[in-house]
CSV table of C-alpha atoms and ligand atoms in Angstrom, one decimal:
chain,number,residue,atom,x,y,z
A,1,MET,CA,41.0,31.7,-142.8
A,2,THR,CA,37.6,30.7,-141.3
A,3,THR,CA,33.7,32.2,-142.2
A,4,SER,CA,33.8,34.6,-139.3
A,5,ASP,CA,37.1,35.9,-141.3
A,6,SER,CA,34.5,37.1,-144.0
A,7,ASN,CA,34.2,41.0,-144.8
A,8,SER,CA,35.8,41.7,-141.2
A,9,ALA,CA,38.8,43.2,-142.8
A,10,GLU,CA,38.9,47.1,-143.6
A,11,ILE,CA,41.6,46.2,-146.4
A,12,GLY,CA,43.6,44.3,-148.7
A,13,LEU,CA,47.1,43.7,-149.4
A,14,ILE,CA,48.6,41.4,-152.3
A,15,GLY,CA,52.5,41.0,-152.4
A,16,LEU,CA,54.6,40.1,-149.0
A,17,GLY,CA,57.9,41.2,-150.1
A,18,THR,CA,59.5,43.5,-147.9
A,19,MET,CA,57.7,46.6,-148.9
A,20,GLY,CA,54.7,44.9,-148.7
A,21,ALA,CA,55.1,43.0,-145.7
A,22,ASN,CA,56.1,46.0,-143.8
A,23,LEU,CA,53.2,48.1,-145.0
A,24,ALA,CA,50.8,45.2,-144.1
A,25,MET,CA,52.2,45.2,-140.4
A,26,ASN,CA,52.1,49.3,-140.4
A,27,ILE,CA,48.2,48.9,-141.5
A,28,ALA,CA,47.6,46.7,-138.9
A,29,GLU,CA,49.1,48.2,-136.2
A,30,LYS,CA,47.4,51.6,-136.9
A,31,GLY,CA,44.4,49.6,-136.2
A,32,PHE,CA,43.0,48.4,-139.9
A,33,ARG,CA,42.1,45.0,-140.1
A,34,ILE,CA,44.0,43.9,-143.1
A,35,ALA,CA,43.7,40.8,-145.3
A,36,VAL,CA,46.6,39.6,-147.5
A,37,PHE,CA,47.8,37.4,-149.5
A,38,ASN,CA,51.3,36.4,-151.3
A,39,ARG,CA,51.4,34.1,-154.5
A,40,THR,CA,53.9,31.7,-152.6
A,41,LEU,CA,52.1,30.7,-149.9
A,42,ALA,CA,55.2,30.1,-147.9
A,43,ARG,CA,56.3,33.5,-147.9
A,44,LYS,CA,52.6,34.5,-146.3
A,45,ASP,CA,53.1,32.0,-143.5
A,46,GLU,CA,56.5,33.4,-143.1
A,47,PHE,CA,54.8,36.7,-142.2
A,48,TYR,CA,52.1,35.5,-140.2
A,49,ALA,CA,54.2,33.5,-137.7
A,50,SER,CA,56.3,36.9,-137.3
A,51,ALA,CA,53.9,39.5,-136.6
A,52,GLY,CA,53.6,39.0,-132.8
A,53,GLU,CA,50.4,40.4,-131.5
A,54,LEU,CA,49.6,42.0,-134.7
A,55,THR,CA,48.0,39.0,-135.7
A,56,ASP,CA,44.8,39.6,-134.1
A,57,GLN,CA,44.7,42.3,-137.0
A,58,ILE,CA,45.5,40.6,-139.5
A,59,VAL,CA,43.7,38.0,-142.0
A,60,PRO,CA,46.0,35.3,-144.0
A,61,THR,CA,44.3,34.2,-146.8
A,62,ASP,CA,45.3,31.3,-149.4
A,63,SER,CA,43.9,32.2,-152.6
A,64,LEU,CA,42.5,35.7,-154.2
A,65,GLU,CA,39.0,34.5,-154.2
A,66,GLN,CA,39.8,34.3,-150.3
A,67,LEU,CA,41.4,37.5,-150.2
A,68,VAL,CA,38.0,39.2,-151.6
A,69,LYS,CA,36.0,37.4,-149.4
A,70,ALA,CA,37.8,38.2,-146.0
A,71,ILE,CA,37.3,42.0,-147.0
A,72,LYS,CA,34.5,44.4,-146.7
A,73,PRO,CA,32.6,45.8,-149.1
A,74,PRO,CA,33.4,48.2,-151.4
A,75,ARG,CA,37.1,46.8,-150.9
A,76,ALA,CA,40.3,48.4,-151.0
A,77,ILE,CA,43.4,46.2,-152.3
A,78,ILE,CA,47.0,47.5,-152.4
A,79,LEU,CA,49.6,45.6,-154.6
A,80,MET,CA,53.1,45.8,-153.4
A,81,VAL,CA,54.3,43.2,-156.7
A,82,PRO,CA,57.1,44.5,-159.1
A,83,ALA,CA,56.5,47.1,-161.4
A,84,GLY,CA,55.9,46.1,-164.5
A,85,ASP,CA,54.2,43.1,-165.9
A,86,ALA,CA,53.2,41.5,-162.8
A,87,VAL,CA,50.7,44.3,-162.1
A,88,ASP,CA,49.1,43.8,-165.2
A,89,GLN,CA,49.0,40.4,-164.6
A,90,GLN,CA,47.9,40.6,-161.1
A,91,ILE,CA,44.9,43.1,-162.4
A,92,ALA,CA,44.0,40.8,-164.9
A,93,ALA,CA,44.0,38.2,-162.1
A,94,LEU,CA,42.1,40.2,-159.1
A,95,ARG,CA,39.9,42.0,-161.4
A,96,PRO,CA,36.8,39.7,-162.5
A,97,LEU,CA,36.6,38.6,-158.7
A,98,LEU,CA,36.1,42.2,-157.7
A,99,ASP,CA,32.9,43.9,-157.3
A,100,LYS,CA,32.6,47.3,-159.5
A,101,ASP,CA,33.5,49.9,-156.8
A,102,ASP,CA,35.8,47.9,-155.5
A,103,LEU,CA,39.3,49.7,-155.4
A,104,ILE,CA,42.8,48.3,-157.0
A,105,ILE,CA,45.9,50.8,-155.3
A,106,ASP,CA,49.2,50.3,-157.2
A,107,ALA,CA,51.6,51.0,-154.4
A,108,GLY,CA,55.2,49.9,-156.3
A,109,ASN,CA,57.5,51.9,-158.0
A,110,ALA,CA,55.2,52.1,-161.3
A,111,ASN,CA,56.4,54.2,-164.7
A,112,PHE,CA,53.8,56.6,-164.6
A,113,HIS,CA,53.0,55.6,-168.6
A,114,ASP,CA,51.8,52.4,-167.3
A,115,THR,CA,49.8,53.9,-164.1
A,116,ASN,CA,48.0,56.6,-166.9
A,117,ARG,CA,46.9,53.4,-168.9
A,118,ARG,CA,46.1,51.4,-166.2
A,119,ALA,CA,43.9,54.3,-165.0
A,120,ALA,CA,42.4,54.6,-168.4
A,121,GLU,CA,41.7,51.2,-168.7
A,122,ALA,CA,40.3,51.2,-165.2
A,123,GLU,CA,38.1,54.5,-166.1
A,124,ALA,CA,36.5,52.6,-169.3
A,125,ALA,CA,35.7,49.2,-167.3
A,126,GLY,CA,33.8,52.2,-165.0
A,127,VAL,CA,35.9,50.6,-162.3
A,128,PRO,CA,38.3,52.5,-159.9
A,129,PHE,CA,42.1,52.3,-159.9
A,130,VAL,CA,44.4,54.6,-158.0
A,131,GLY,CA,48.2,54.4,-158.7
A,132,MET,CA,50.0,55.1,-155.5
A,133,GLY,CA,53.8,56.5,-155.0
A,134,VAL,CA,55.7,55.0,-152.0
A,135,SER,CA,59.1,56.3,-150.4
A,136,GLY,CA,61.1,55.7,-147.5
A,137,GLY,CA,62.0,52.1,-147.8
A,138,GLU,CA,61.5,49.1,-145.5
A,139,GLU,CA,62.1,51.6,-142.3
A,140,GLY,CA,59.6,53.6,-143.7
A,141,ALA,CA,56.9,51.3,-145.0
A,142,ARG,CA,57.0,50.1,-141.6
A,143,HIS,CA,56.5,52.8,-139.6
A,144,GLY,CA,55.3,55.6,-141.5
A,145,PRO,CA,56.4,56.5,-145.6
A,146,SER,CA,55.4,59.3,-147.7
A,147,ILE,CA,52.3,58.6,-149.6
A,148,MET,CA,52.0,60.3,-152.8
A,149,GLY,CA,48.4,59.5,-154.7
A,150,GLY,CA,47.1,59.4,-158.2
A,151,GLY,CA,43.9,58.6,-159.7
A,152,PRO,CA,40.4,59.6,-159.2
A,153,LYS,CA,39.6,61.6,-156.4
A,154,PRO,CA,36.7,59.7,-154.7
A,155,ALA,CA,38.4,56.6,-155.0
A,156,TRP,CA,41.6,58.3,-153.1
A,157,ASP,CA,39.2,60.3,-150.3
A,158,ARG,CA,38.0,56.8,-149.6
A,159,VAL,CA,41.3,55.1,-148.3
A,160,ALA,CA,42.6,58.6,-147.0
A,161,PRO,CA,41.8,57.6,-143.3
A,162,ILE,CA,44.1,54.8,-143.4
A,163,LEU,CA,46.8,55.8,-145.8
A,164,GLU,CA,47.5,59.4,-143.5
A,165,ALA,CA,46.9,57.1,-140.4
A,166,ILE,CA,50.1,54.9,-141.6
A,167,SER,CA,52.3,57.9,-143.1
A,168,ALA,CA,55.1,59.7,-142.0
A,169,LYS,CA,53.6,62.8,-140.0
A,170,TYR,CA,55.3,66.3,-139.8
A,171,GLU,CA,54.8,68.3,-136.8
A,172,GLY,CA,51.6,66.1,-137.1
A,173,VAL,CA,50.9,66.5,-140.4
A,174,PRO,CA,50.4,63.3,-142.7
A,175,CYS,CA,52.8,62.6,-145.1
A,176,ALA,CA,49.9,61.5,-147.3
A,177,THR,CA,48.7,63.5,-150.1
A,178,TRP,CA,46.3,63.1,-154.0
A,179,MET,CA,48.7,64.4,-156.9
A,180,GLY,CA,45.9,64.6,-159.3
A,181,GLU,CA,45.0,62.0,-161.9
A,182,GLY,CA,46.0,59.0,-163.5
A,183,GLY,CA,49.6,58.4,-163.0
A,184,ALA,CA,50.2,61.8,-161.4
A,185,GLY,CA,51.3,60.4,-157.6
A,186,HIS,CA,53.8,57.7,-159.6
A,187,PHE,CA,55.2,60.6,-161.5
A,188,VAL,CA,55.9,62.7,-158.1
A,189,LYS,CA,57.3,59.8,-156.7
A,190,ALA,CA,59.5,59.3,-159.9
A,191,VAL,CA,60.9,63.2,-159.8
A,192,HIS,CA,61.5,62.3,-156.0
A,193,ASN,CA,63.8,59.7,-157.2
A,194,GLY,CA,65.5,61.7,-159.8
A,195,ILE,CA,66.2,64.3,-156.9
A,196,GLU,CA,67.1,61.3,-154.6
A,197,TYR,CA,69.8,59.9,-157.1
A,198,ALA,CA,71.3,64.2,-157.7
A,199,ASP,CA,71.3,64.4,-153.9
A,200,MET,CA,73.1,61.1,-153.4
A,201,GLN,CA,75.4,61.8,-156.1
A,202,MET,CA,76.3,65.5,-154.8
A,203,ILE,CA,77.0,64.2,-151.5
A,204,ALA,CA,79.6,61.1,-153.3
A,205,GLU,CA,80.8,64.2,-154.9
A,206,VAL,CA,81.9,66.1,-151.6
A,207,TYR,CA,83.1,62.8,-150.1
A,208,GLY,CA,85.7,62.4,-153.0
A,209,ILE,CA,87.0,65.4,-152.6
A,210,MET,CA,87.4,64.9,-148.6
A,211,ARG,CA,88.9,61.3,-149.4
A,212,ASP,CA,91.3,62.0,-152.4
A,213,GLY,CA,91.5,66.1,-152.4
A,214,PHE,CA,92.6,66.0,-148.6
A,215,GLY,CA,93.0,62.5,-147.6
A,216,MET,CA,90.8,61.9,-144.8
A,217,ASP,CA,89.8,59.0,-143.7
A,218,ALA,CA,86.2,57.5,-143.4
A,219,GLY,CA,85.6,57.9,-139.9
A,220,ARG,CA,87.0,62.2,-140.1
A,221,ILE,CA,84.5,62.5,-143.0
A,222,GLY,CA,81.9,61.2,-140.9
A,223,SER,CA,82.4,63.3,-138.4
A,224,VAL,CA,81.9,66.2,-141.2
A,225,PHE,CA,78.6,64.4,-142.1
A,226,GLU,CA,77.5,64.7,-138.7
A,227,LYS,CA,78.2,68.4,-137.9
A,228,TRP,CA,76.3,69.2,-141.3
A,229,ASN,CA,73.8,67.2,-139.8
A,230,LYS,CA,72.7,69.6,-137.4
A,231,GLY,CA,72.6,72.9,-139.8
A,232,THR,CA,71.2,74.0,-143.1
A,233,LEU,CA,71.7,70.6,-144.7
A,234,LYS,CA,70.2,68.2,-142.1
A,235,SER,CA,68.7,65.5,-143.6
A,236,TYR,CA,68.6,61.3,-143.9
A,237,LEU,CA,70.6,61.8,-146.8
A,238,ILE,CA,73.1,63.3,-145.0
A,239,GLU,CA,72.7,61.3,-141.4
A,240,ILE,CA,72.8,57.8,-143.5
A,241,SER,CA,76.0,59.2,-145.2
A,242,ALA,CA,77.6,59.9,-141.5
A,243,ARG,CA,76.4,56.4,-140.7
A,244,VAL,CA,77.7,55.0,-143.5
A,245,SER,CA,81.4,56.3,-143.2
A,246,ASN,CA,81.3,55.4,-139.7
A,247,ALA,CA,80.7,52.1,-139.9
A,248,LYS,CA,83.7,49.1,-139.5
A,249,ASP,CA,83.1,46.0,-141.9
A,250,THR,CA,82.5,43.1,-139.5
A,251,LYS,CA,84.8,41.1,-141.8
A,252,THR,CA,88.0,43.3,-141.9
A,253,GLY,CA,87.4,46.0,-139.0
A,254,ALA,CA,88.2,48.6,-142.0
A,255,PRO,CA,85.5,51.2,-142.3
A,256,ILE,CA,82.8,49.6,-144.7
A,257,LEU,CA,83.2,52.2,-147.9
A,258,ASP,CA,87.2,51.0,-147.7
A,259,VAL,CA,85.7,47.8,-149.3
A,260,ILE,CA,82.6,48.7,-151.1
A,261,LEU,CA,82.9,48.3,-154.7
A,262,ASP,CA,82.3,51.4,-156.5
A,263,LYS,CA,79.5,50.5,-158.6
A,264,ALA,CA,76.3,52.0,-158.1
A,265,GLY,CA,73.4,49.9,-159.0
A,266,GLN,CA,70.4,51.5,-160.3
A,267,LYS,CA,66.4,50.5,-160.8
A,268,GLY,CA,65.5,52.7,-163.2
A,269,THR,CA,63.5,55.4,-162.0
A,270,GLY,CA,66.3,57.8,-162.0
A,271,ARG,CA,66.4,57.2,-165.8
A,272,TRP,CA,63.0,57.5,-166.0
A,273,THR,CA,62.9,60.9,-164.6
A,274,VAL,CA,65.6,62.2,-167.0
A,275,ILE,CA,63.9,60.9,-169.9
A,276,GLU,CA,60.6,62.5,-169.1
A,277,ALA,CA,62.5,65.7,-168.5
A,278,GLN,CA,64.1,65.5,-172.1
A,279,HIS,CA,60.5,64.6,-173.8
A,280,LEU,CA,59.0,68.2,-171.6
A,281,GLY,CA,61.9,70.1,-173.0
A,282,ALA,CA,62.4,70.6,-168.9
A,283,PRO,CA,66.5,70.5,-167.7
A,284,ILE,CA,67.5,68.8,-164.8
A,285,THR,CA,71.1,69.2,-165.5
A,286,ALA,CA,72.0,67.8,-162.3
A,287,ILE,CA,69.7,64.8,-161.9
A,288,ASP,CA,70.9,64.0,-165.8
A,289,ALA,CA,74.5,64.1,-164.3
A,290,ALA,CA,73.9,61.8,-161.4
A,291,VAL,CA,72.0,59.2,-163.5
A,292,ALA,CA,75.0,59.2,-166.0
A,293,ALA,CA,77.4,59.0,-163.0
A,294,ARG,CA,76.1,56.0,-161.9
A,295,ASN,CA,76.2,54.6,-165.4
A,296,LEU,CA,79.9,55.8,-165.8
A,297,SER,CA,80.6,53.9,-162.4
A,298,SER,CA,79.8,50.7,-163.6
A,299,ARG,CA,82.3,51.1,-166.5
A,300,LEU,CA,84.9,49.7,-164.0
A,301,GLU,CA,87.4,48.5,-166.6
A,302,GLU,CA,87.0,51.1,-169.0
A,303,ARG,CA,88.0,53.5,-166.2
A,304,LYS,CA,90.9,51.6,-165.2
A,305,ALA,CA,91.8,51.5,-168.9
A,306,GLY,CA,91.7,55.1,-168.8
A,307,GLU,CA,93.8,55.6,-165.6
A,308,ALA,CA,96.5,53.1,-167.4
A,309,ILE,CA,96.6,55.5,-170.3
A,310,PHE,CA,96.4,59.2,-168.4
A,311,GLY,CA,97.7,58.5,-164.9
A,312,ALA,CA,95.7,59.0,-161.8
A,313,ALA,CA,94.6,63.1,-161.6
A,314,PRO,CA,97.2,65.0,-159.3
A,315,GLN,CA,94.2,65.5,-156.8
A,316,ALA,CA,95.8,65.9,-153.8
A,317,LEU,CA,94.1,69.5,-152.4
A,318,SER,CA,95.7,71.3,-149.6
A,319,THR,CA,92.8,72.4,-146.8
A,320,GLU,CA,94.0,76.0,-147.7
A,321,ALA,CA,92.8,75.6,-151.4
A,322,LEU,CA,89.5,74.6,-149.9
A,323,SER,CA,88.1,73.7,-146.2
A,324,THR,CA,85.2,71.4,-145.4
A,325,ASP,CA,83.1,74.7,-145.1
A,326,SER,CA,83.5,75.5,-148.1
A,327,LEU,CA,82.6,72.0,-149.5
A,328,GLU,CA,79.1,72.3,-147.1
A,329,MET,CA,78.4,75.6,-148.6
A,330,ALA,CA,78.8,74.2,-152.1
A,331,LEU,CA,76.7,71.4,-151.1
A,332,ILE,CA,74.1,73.5,-150.1
A,333,ALA,CA,74.1,75.6,-153.6
A,334,GLY,CA,73.9,72.5,-155.4
A,335,LYS,CA,71.1,70.7,-153.4
A,336,ILE,CA,68.7,74.2,-154.1
A,337,VAL,CA,69.6,74.1,-157.9
A,338,CYS,CA,68.9,70.7,-158.1
A,339,TYR,CA,65.7,70.7,-155.8
A,340,ALA,CA,64.6,73.7,-158.0
A,341,GLN,CA,65.2,71.9,-161.3
A,342,GLY,CA,62.8,69.0,-159.9
A,343,PHE,CA,60.3,71.2,-159.1
A,344,GLN,CA,60.2,73.2,-162.3
A,345,LEU,CA,60.0,69.8,-164.4
A,346,LEU,CA,56.8,69.0,-162.1
A,347,ARG,CA,55.6,72.3,-163.5
A,348,THR,CA,56.1,71.7,-166.7
A,349,ALA,CA,54.6,68.0,-166.3
A,350,SER,CA,51.9,69.5,-164.5
A,351,GLU,CA,50.8,71.7,-167.9
A,352,ASN,CA,51.6,69.6,-170.5
A,353,PHE,CA,49.4,66.8,-168.9
A,354,GLY,CA,46.6,68.5,-167.3
A,355,TRP,CA,47.3,68.2,-164.1
A,356,SER,CA,46.9,70.5,-161.2
A,357,LEU,CA,49.9,69.0,-158.8
A,358,PRO,CA,50.0,70.8,-155.8
A,359,LEU,CA,54.1,72.1,-155.3
A,360,PRO,CA,53.4,72.9,-151.8
A,361,ASP,CA,51.8,69.9,-151.0
A,362,VAL,CA,54.8,67.8,-152.8
A,363,ALA,CA,57.3,69.5,-151.0
A,364,ARG,CA,55.3,68.9,-147.7
A,365,VAL,CA,54.6,65.6,-148.2
A,366,TRP,CA,58.6,64.6,-148.5
A,367,ARG,CA,59.1,66.6,-145.6
A,368,GLU,CA,59.2,63.4,-143.5
A,369,GLY,CA,59.1,59.6,-144.1
A,370,CYS,CA,60.4,59.3,-147.7
A,371,ILE,CA,64.2,59.2,-148.7
A,372,ILE,CA,64.5,62.8,-149.3
A,373,ARG,CA,63.3,64.3,-146.5
A,374,SER,CA,65.2,67.4,-144.9
A,375,THR,CA,64.8,70.5,-143.2
A,376,MET,CA,65.6,72.2,-146.1
A,377,LEU,CA,61.8,70.9,-147.9
A,378,ASN,CA,60.1,72.8,-145.5
A,379,ASP,CA,61.6,76.1,-146.5
A,380,MET,CA,60.9,74.8,-149.8
A,381,ALA,CA,56.8,74.5,-148.9
A,382,GLU,CA,57.0,77.9,-147.4
A,383,ALA,CA,58.4,78.9,-150.5
A,384,LEU,CA,56.2,77.5,-153.3
A,385,THR,CA,53.1,77.8,-150.9
A,386,GLU,CA,54.1,81.8,-151.3
A,387,ASN,CA,54.3,81.6,-154.9
A,388,ALA,CA,54.1,78.2,-156.5
A,389,ASP,CA,54.9,79.6,-160.1
A,390,LEU,CA,58.6,80.7,-159.2
A,391,ASN,CA,61.6,79.0,-159.7
A,392,LEU,CA,62.6,78.2,-156.1
A,393,MET,CA,65.9,79.5,-157.2
A,394,PHE,CA,64.3,82.7,-157.3
A,395,ALA,CA,62.0,82.6,-154.2
A,396,PRO,CA,63.8,85.5,-151.8
A,397,TYR,CA,64.8,82.6,-149.2
A,398,PHE,CA,66.6,80.4,-151.7
A,399,SER,CA,68.1,83.4,-153.1
A,400,ALA,CA,69.8,84.6,-150.2
A,401,LYS,CA,70.9,81.7,-149.6
A,402,LEU,CA,72.5,81.3,-153.3
A,403,SER,CA,73.7,84.5,-153.0
A,404,GLU,CA,75.8,83.7,-149.8
A,405,THR,CA,77.0,79.8,-151.2
A,406,GLU,CA,77.0,80.6,-154.8
A,407,GLY,CA,80.9,81.5,-154.6
A,408,SER,CA,82.0,78.2,-152.5
A,409,LEU,CA,80.0,76.3,-155.6
A,410,ARG,CA,82.1,77.9,-157.9
A,411,ARG,CA,85.4,77.8,-155.7
A,412,VAL,CA,85.3,73.8,-155.0
A,413,VAL,CA,84.0,73.0,-158.5
A,414,SER,CA,86.8,75.2,-160.0
A,415,THR,CA,89.0,73.5,-157.7
A,416,ALA,CA,88.4,70.2,-158.4
A,417,ALA,CA,88.4,70.7,-162.0
A,418,LEU,CA,92.3,71.9,-161.7
A,419,ASN,CA,93.0,69.1,-159.2
A,420,GLY,CA,91.3,66.2,-161.4
A,421,LEU,CA,88.6,65.4,-158.9
A,422,PRO,CA,85.2,64.7,-161.0
A,423,LEU,CA,81.6,66.8,-159.6
A,424,PRO,CA,79.4,66.3,-162.5
A,425,ALA,CA,76.1,67.0,-160.7
A,426,LEU,CA,77.9,70.0,-158.5
A,427,SER,CA,79.3,71.5,-161.8
A,428,ASN,CA,75.8,70.9,-163.7
A,429,ALA,CA,74.5,72.9,-160.9
A,430,LEU,CA,76.8,75.4,-161.5
A,431,SER,CA,76.1,76.1,-164.9
A,432,TYR,CA,72.5,76.1,-164.3
A,433,PHE,CA,72.7,78.6,-162.2
A,434,ASP,CA,74.8,80.9,-164.2
A,435,MET,CA,72.6,80.4,-167.5
A,436,MET,CA,69.6,81.3,-165.1
A,437,ARG,CA,71.6,84.6,-164.0
A,438,THR,CA,72.6,85.1,-167.2
A,439,SER,CA,69.7,87.8,-169.7
A,440,ARG,CA,72.2,87.7,-172.7
A,441,SER,CA,72.9,83.9,-173.2
A,442,THR,CA,75.2,82.3,-176.2
A,443,ALA,CA,72.1,80.9,-178.0
A,444,ASN,CA,72.2,84.0,-181.0
A,445,MET,CA,75.1,81.7,-182.2
A,446,ILE,CA,73.0,78.8,-182.2
A,447,GLN,CA,70.4,80.5,-183.7
A,448,GLY,CA,73.3,82.2,-186.2
A,449,GLN,CA,74.8,78.4,-187.2
A,450,ARG,CA,71.2,77.5,-188.0
A,451,ASP,CA,70.3,79.4,-189.8
A,452,PHE,CA,73.4,79.7,-192.0
A,453,PHE,CA,73.3,75.6,-192.6
A,454,GLY,CA,69.1,75.1,-192.5
A,455,ALA,CA,67.2,78.6,-193.0
A,456,HIS,CA,65.4,77.8,-190.1
A,457,SER,CA,65.1,82.2,-189.6
A,458,PHE,CA,65.6,83.8,-186.1
A,459,GLU,CA,64.1,86.6,-184.0
A,460,ARG,CA,65.7,89.8,-183.6
A,461,LEU,CA,66.5,91.8,-180.6
A,462,ASP,CA,65.3,95.2,-182.7
A,463,SER,CA,62.1,94.1,-184.4
A,464,SER,CA,59.4,91.1,-184.6
A,465,GLY,CA,58.7,88.6,-186.8
A,466,SER,CA,61.4,85.8,-188.2
A,467,HIS,CA,64.5,86.7,-190.3
A,468,HIS,CA,67.4,85.5,-192.2
A,469,GLY,CA,71.3,86.1,-191.8
A,470,PRO,CA,73.5,87.5,-194.4
A,471,TRP,CA,75.0,84.9,-195.3
A,472,LYS,CA,75.3,85.2,-199.1
A,473,GLN,CA,77.3,87.7,-199.0
A,474,ASP,CA,80.2,85.7,-197.8
B,1,6PG,C1,62.2,55.6,-152.0
B,1,6PG,C2,63.3,55.1,-152.9
B,1,6PG,C3,63.0,53.5,-153.2
B,1,6PG,C4,64.3,52.8,-154.1
B,1,6PG,C5,64.4,52.9,-155.5
B,1,6PG,C6,65.6,53.6,-155.4
B,1,6PG,O1,61.9,56.0,-152.0
B,1,6PG,O2,61.8,54.8,-151.3
B,1,6PG,O3,63.5,55.9,-153.7
B,1,6PG,O4,61.9,53.4,-154.5
B,1,6PG,O5,65.2,52.8,-153.1
B,1,6PG,O6,64.3,51.7,-155.6
B,1,6PG,O7,66.9,52.7,-156.3
B,1,6PG,P1,67.8,52.7,-157.1
B,1,6PG,O8,68.6,53.1,-156.6
B,1,6PG,O9,67.9,51.2,-157.2
B,1,6PG,O10,67.3,53.1,-158.3
């Protein structure tokens, strides 16, 4: 760094891993001069060398001190380091070098509880801190991610012009929005990831029916996904499912899907969503099932042992029993239910944590740039704009869609069950739908049992107050 670089950058970034490097390039490309630092200096050099004509917009620095010096005050510095302790360590090293109104922005996949804690610590110290969820993977970071911000609104407003400029755009509208105080942005990102898990799982489930039930090869399955991507299901995840299905292994020439081991990984954001939903008493059964399915997938040896004892299930289905059209309809129904659950969780969290999560904006910010981007999210944004308090399944547009498609979901789930094809997320979505359309549930039995063994009391249909059953008469 030369002295002419002092105070010349509009923003700084620490952490030039894949996401950080791509985000930095994106910022530079949008015309903002950016100072960068990476603990391993060789990585910074490599990044700078790869920046091509964008190097004019980039100030590489060799220490935190140099980084701070390179940025115009009041400064804004993005952290793109691995979530967890690394973030705390980075804040501890950086904060003493900063002025009071300099802003630190954590753009990693932080657990929102950590963000709440960091926000409270920053507030107590009188310094600004923003926790920001960024979605869209490598490509998104480079060309336009979806950004979910949290923290003090004035701090967000200060950097919003840069964040909006680098974000994805849906018909010109930036996908970068302030969600609320403290960990609100990272919470919304976690729910995004929970939905991502369920959306992916449901697609994998219908893939399973096509592969094992119908005996279709990967290429034919890819064509079905391509067709679906022209209709209601049009989305990034369906698009990449087609591409994954069509891709060939360079080593064997076989469809790549046929050589990928069936054990799913996870970094933990889906699990966080499910844990939080349990704490809040907000059922997200499809997401829950998707996280469990990833865990079950990793128990390969146990699954093999199970198959040795019980034999593989008789999976073959005739296309007369089910058609790929009915799979498409079932997926539409499952997707509506899964997103309805995600938005119900956001609603409950918003009430419980004293946020005012702008649900229509959440749907809007997810329309482009992020992994779950889809056409349907625009319909969800419209439904939530009309009534943000309504379960999405009951919004007129989606209740009509569900009425059209629930029969297919029922047929797919029941046919698959009879043939030993597991559909954990789709079947949980169906049960959720059925519970939510049943005014007289079976919880009267639960209440009777609770009162019987623990005198927990119950309410009556015909009078108010708390009551006990006639158990002593038996
Ligand atoms: C995104 C993704 C991104 C990511 C996660 C999930 O929105 O860009 O959600 O954050 O791929 O790391 O990964 P796991 O499947 O490993 O939990």
